[in-house]
Amino acid sequence: MLRRKPTRLELKLDDIEEFESVRKDLENRKKQKEDVEVVGGSDGEGAIGLSSDPKSREQMINDRIGYKPQPKPNNRSSQFGSFEF
């Protein structure tokens, strides 16, 4: 493997301005997202971390991913079909 001298990087004014604009844009998006969560928090759909009830957190996650759990039947005929014992 060839060794070479380290490349020197120069920070230009254009780079700094681009960084500042991207950072401000990300901050604005974050504020908008927080505002949406605060507005959505009034009907119970807000931030997950604020809910202390694990059932509601689990329900919110299931709703978000589209999972609808079906209750498991407790009788043997539904588990093994129509076999006679």
Short mmCIF file of N, CA and C in Angstrom, two decimals:
data_model
loop_
_atom_site.label_atom_id
_atom_site.label_comp_id
_atom_site.label_asym_id
_atom_site.label_seq_id
_atom_site.Cartn_x
_atom_site.Cartn_y
_atom_site.Cartn_z
N MET A 1 0.84 -1.17 0.00
CA MET A 1 0.00 0.00 0.00
C MET A 1 0.89 1.24 0.00
N LEU A 2 0.53 2.19 -0.81
CA LEU A 2 1.33 3.40 -0.91
C LEU A 2 0.97 4.39 0.19
N ARG A 3 1.97 5.00 0.74
CA ARG A 3 1.74 6.05 1.72
C ARG A 3 1.79 7.39 1.02
N ARG A 4 0.87 8.24 1.41
CA ARG A 4 0.91 9.57 0.84
C ARG A 4 0.74 10.59 1.96
N LYS A 5 1.08 11.80 1.68
CA LYS A 5 0.96 12.85 2.68
C LYS A 5 -0.52 13.18 2.88
N PRO A 6 -0.89 13.54 4.10
CA PRO A 6 -2.29 13.89 4.37
C PRO A 6 -2.74 15.08 3.51
N THR A 7 -3.97 14.99 3.04
CA THR A 7 -4.52 16.07 2.23
C THR A 7 -5.03 17.17 3.14
N ARG A 8 -4.72 18.38 2.81
CA ARG A 8 -5.15 19.51 3.63
C ARG A 8 -6.52 19.98 3.13
N LEU A 9 -7.45 20.10 4.07
CA LEU A 9 -8.78 20.58 3.74
C LEU A 9 -8.89 22.04 4.17
N GLU A 10 -9.43 22.83 3.28
CA GLU A 10 -9.60 24.24 3.59
C GLU A 10 -11.08 24.54 3.75
N LEU A 11 -11.41 25.26 4.80
CA LEU A 11 -12.77 25.66 5.06
C LEU A 11 -13.02 27.00 4.39
N LYS A 12 -13.99 27.01 3.48
CA LYS A 12 -14.28 28.22 2.72
C LYS A 12 -15.54 28.88 3.25
N LEU A 13 -15.72 30.14 2.94
CA LEU A 13 -16.88 30.89 3.39
C LEU A 13 -18.17 30.28 2.84
N ASP A 14 -18.13 29.81 1.60
CA ASP A 14 -19.31 29.18 1.00
C ASP A 14 -19.72 27.93 1.77
N ASP A 15 -18.74 27.16 2.22
CA ASP A 15 -19.03 25.96 3.00
C ASP A 15 -19.70 26.30 4.32
N ILE A 16 -19.22 27.35 4.96
CA ILE A 16 -19.80 27.76 6.24
C ILE A 16 -21.23 28.23 6.04
N GLU A 17 -21.48 29.01 4.99
CA GLU A 17 -22.84 29.49 4.72
C GLU A 17 -23.79 28.34 4.40
N GLU A 18 -23.31 27.37 3.64
CA GLU A 18 -24.14 26.22 3.32
C GLU A 18 -24.46 25.42 4.58
N PHE A 19 -23.46 25.25 5.45
CA PHE A 19 -23.68 24.54 6.70
C PHE A 19 -24.72 25.25 7.56
N GLU A 20 -24.61 26.56 7.67
CA GLU A 20 -25.56 27.33 8.48
C GLU A 20 -26.98 27.22 7.91
N SER A 21 -27.12 27.28 6.60
CA SER A 21 -28.45 27.20 6.00
C SER A 21 -29.06 25.81 6.22
N VAL A 22 -28.26 24.77 6.08
CA VAL A 22 -28.77 23.41 6.31
C VAL A 22 -29.15 23.23 7.78
N ARG A 23 -28.34 23.76 8.68
CA ARG A 23 -28.63 23.64 10.12
C ARG A 23 -29.92 24.37 10.47
N LYS A 24 -30.13 25.56 9.92
CA LYS A 24 -31.36 26.31 10.20
C LYS A 24 -32.57 25.57 9.63
N ASP A 25 -32.41 24.99 8.45
CA ASP A 25 -33.49 24.23 7.85
C ASP A 25 -33.86 23.03 8.73
N LEU A 26 -32.87 22.31 9.24
CA LEU A 26 -33.14 21.17 10.11
C LEU A 26 -33.80 21.61 11.41
N GLU A 27 -33.37 22.74 11.96
CA GLU A 27 -33.99 23.25 13.19
C GLU A 27 -35.44 23.62 12.95
N ASN A 28 -35.73 24.23 11.80
CA ASN A 28 -37.12 24.59 11.47
C ASN A 28 -37.98 23.35 11.33
N ARG A 29 -37.45 22.33 10.69
CA ARG A 29 -38.20 21.07 10.55
C ARG A 29 -38.46 20.46 11.92
N LYS A 30 -37.46 20.49 12.80
CA LYS A 30 -37.62 19.93 14.13
C LYS A 30 -38.69 20.68 14.92
N LYS A 31 -38.70 22.01 14.81
CA LYS A 31 -39.71 22.81 15.50
C LYS A 31 -41.09 22.50 14.96
N GLN A 32 -41.22 22.37 13.64
CA GLN A 32 -42.52 22.04 13.06
C GLN A 32 -42.99 20.67 13.52
N LYS A 33 -42.07 19.73 13.59
CA LYS A 33 -42.43 18.39 14.04
C LYS A 33 -42.88 18.41 15.50
N GLU A 34 -42.17 19.17 16.34
CA GLU A 34 -42.56 19.29 17.74
C GLU A 34 -43.92 19.95 17.87
N ASP A 35 -44.20 20.97 17.04
CA ASP A 35 -45.50 21.63 17.08
C ASP A 35 -46.61 20.66 16.71
N VAL A 36 -46.35 19.81 15.72
CA VAL A 36 -47.35 18.82 15.31
C VAL A 36 -47.58 17.83 16.44
N GLU A 37 -46.52 17.41 17.11
CA GLU A 37 -46.66 16.46 18.22
C GLU A 37 -47.43 17.07 19.38
N VAL A 38 -47.19 18.36 19.65
CA VAL A 38 -47.91 19.03 20.74
C VAL A 38 -49.38 19.14 20.40
N VAL A 39 -49.71 19.50 19.16
CA VAL A 39 -51.10 19.57 18.74
C VAL A 39 -51.72 18.19 18.76
N GLY A 40 -51.01 17.17 18.29
CA GLY A 40 -51.51 15.80 18.28
C GLY A 40 -51.56 15.21 19.67
N GLY A 41 -50.82 15.77 20.62
CA GLY A 41 -50.79 15.25 21.99
C GLY A 41 -52.09 15.44 22.73
N SER A 42 -52.93 16.37 22.29
CA SER A 42 -54.18 16.62 22.99
C SER A 42 -55.16 15.47 22.83
N ASP A 43 -55.07 14.70 21.75
CA ASP A 43 -55.97 13.57 21.56
C ASP A 43 -55.30 12.23 21.86
N GLY A 44 -54.16 12.23 22.53
CA GLY A 44 -53.51 11.00 22.94
C GLY A 44 -52.58 10.41 21.91
N GLU A 45 -52.35 11.07 20.81
CA GLU A 45 -51.49 10.55 19.77
C GLU A 45 -50.13 11.23 19.77
N GLY A 46 -49.73 11.85 20.85
CA GLY A 46 -48.50 12.62 20.92
C GLY A 46 -47.28 11.75 21.04
N ALA A 47 -46.27 12.24 21.73
CA ALA A 47 -45.02 11.52 21.86
C ALA A 47 -45.23 10.24 22.66
N ILE A 48 -44.56 9.20 22.27
CA ILE A 48 -44.71 7.90 22.91
C ILE A 48 -44.13 7.93 24.32
N GLY A 49 -43.05 8.64 24.51
CA GLY A 49 -42.38 8.65 25.80
C GLY A 49 -43.20 9.28 26.91
N LEU A 50 -44.21 10.09 26.59
CA LEU A 50 -45.01 10.75 27.61
C LEU A 50 -46.05 9.82 28.21
N SER A 51 -46.39 8.77 27.55
CA SER A 51 -47.41 7.86 28.03
C SER A 51 -46.81 6.89 29.04
N SER A 52 -47.46 6.79 30.21
CA SER A 52 -46.95 5.88 31.23
C SER A 52 -47.63 4.52 31.14
N ASP A 53 -48.74 4.41 30.42
CA ASP A 53 -49.47 3.16 30.29
C ASP A 53 -48.85 2.32 29.16
N PRO A 54 -48.26 1.16 29.49
CA PRO A 54 -47.61 0.36 28.44
C PRO A 54 -48.62 -0.18 27.42
N LYS A 55 -49.87 -0.43 27.82
CA LYS A 55 -50.86 -0.94 26.88
C LYS A 55 -51.15 0.08 25.79
N SER A 56 -51.30 1.35 26.18
CA SER A 56 -51.59 2.36 25.18
C SER A 56 -50.39 2.57 24.25
N ARG A 57 -49.18 2.46 24.80
CA ARG A 57 -47.98 2.59 23.97
C ARG A 57 -47.93 1.45 22.95
N GLU A 58 -48.24 0.25 23.43
CA GLU A 58 -48.26 -0.91 22.53
C GLU A 58 -49.35 -0.75 21.48
N GLN A 59 -50.50 -0.23 21.87
CA GLN A 59 -51.59 -0.02 20.93
C GLN A 59 -51.21 1.02 19.89
N MET A 60 -50.54 2.10 20.32
CA MET A 60 -50.11 3.13 19.37
C MET A 60 -49.13 2.56 18.35
N ILE A 61 -48.20 1.74 18.82
CA ILE A 61 -47.23 1.13 17.91
C ILE A 61 -47.94 0.20 16.93
N ASN A 62 -48.87 -0.61 17.44
CA ASN A 62 -49.62 -1.51 16.56
C ASN A 62 -50.41 -0.74 15.52
N ASP A 63 -51.03 0.37 15.92
CA ASP A 63 -51.77 1.19 14.96
C ASP A 63 -50.84 1.79 13.92
N ARG A 64 -49.67 2.23 14.36
CA ARG A 64 -48.73 2.87 13.44
C ARG A 64 -48.23 1.90 12.37
N ILE A 65 -47.97 0.65 12.75
CA ILE A 65 -47.44 -0.31 11.79
C ILE A 65 -48.54 -1.13 11.11
N GLY A 66 -49.79 -0.92 11.53
CA GLY A 66 -50.90 -1.60 10.89
C GLY A 66 -51.11 -3.03 11.37
N TYR A 67 -50.67 -3.34 12.57
CA TYR A 67 -50.82 -4.69 13.13
C TYR A 67 -52.10 -4.75 13.95
N LYS A 68 -52.94 -5.72 13.63
CA LYS A 68 -54.18 -5.90 14.36
C LYS A 68 -54.18 -7.30 14.95
N PRO A 69 -53.78 -7.45 16.20
CA PRO A 69 -53.68 -8.79 16.80
C PRO A 69 -55.06 -9.42 16.97
N GLN A 70 -55.15 -10.70 16.67
CA GLN A 70 -56.39 -11.46 16.85
C GLN A 70 -56.29 -12.25 18.14
N PRO A 71 -57.35 -12.30 18.94
CA PRO A 71 -57.29 -13.09 20.18
C PRO A 71 -57.13 -14.58 19.88
N LYS A 72 -56.36 -15.24 20.71
CA LYS A 72 -56.11 -16.67 20.52
C LYS A 72 -57.26 -17.46 21.14
N PRO A 73 -57.79 -18.43 20.41
CA PRO A 73 -58.86 -19.27 20.97
C PRO A 73 -58.28 -20.22 22.02
N ASN A 74 -59.09 -20.54 23.03
CA ASN A 74 -58.61 -21.37 24.14
C ASN A 74 -59.11 -22.81 24.09
N ASN A 75 -59.99 -23.14 23.16
CA ASN A 75 -60.47 -24.52 23.14
C ASN A 75 -59.61 -25.38 22.22
N ARG A 76 -59.58 -26.67 22.48
CA ARG A 76 -58.68 -27.58 21.75
C ARG A 76 -59.11 -27.79 20.30
N SER A 77 -60.40 -27.73 20.02
CA SER A 77 -60.83 -28.00 18.65
C SER A 77 -60.32 -26.93 17.70
N SER A 78 -60.18 -25.74 18.17
CA SER A 78 -59.67 -24.69 17.28
C SER A 78 -58.16 -24.81 17.11
N GLN A 79 -57.48 -25.39 18.10
CA GLN A 79 -56.03 -25.54 18.00
C GLN A 79 -55.63 -26.71 17.11
N PHE A 80 -56.37 -27.82 17.21
CA PHE A 80 -55.97 -29.03 16.51
C PHE A 80 -56.92 -29.42 15.39
N GLY A 81 -57.84 -28.57 15.04
CA GLY A 81 -58.78 -28.92 14.00
C GLY A 81 -59.95 -29.71 14.58
N SER A 82 -60.47 -30.62 13.81
CA SER A 82 -61.66 -31.37 14.26
C SER A 82 -61.32 -32.80 14.65
N PHE A 83 -60.14 -33.01 15.24
CA PHE A 83 -59.77 -34.36 15.68
C PHE A 83 -60.54 -34.73 16.93
N GLU A 84 -60.88 -36.00 17.05
CA GLU A 84 -61.57 -36.51 18.24
C GLU A 84 -60.55 -37.08 19.22
N PHE A 85 -60.72 -36.79 20.50
CA PHE A 85 -59.81 -37.30 21.54
C PHE A 85 -60.46 -38.37 22.33
#
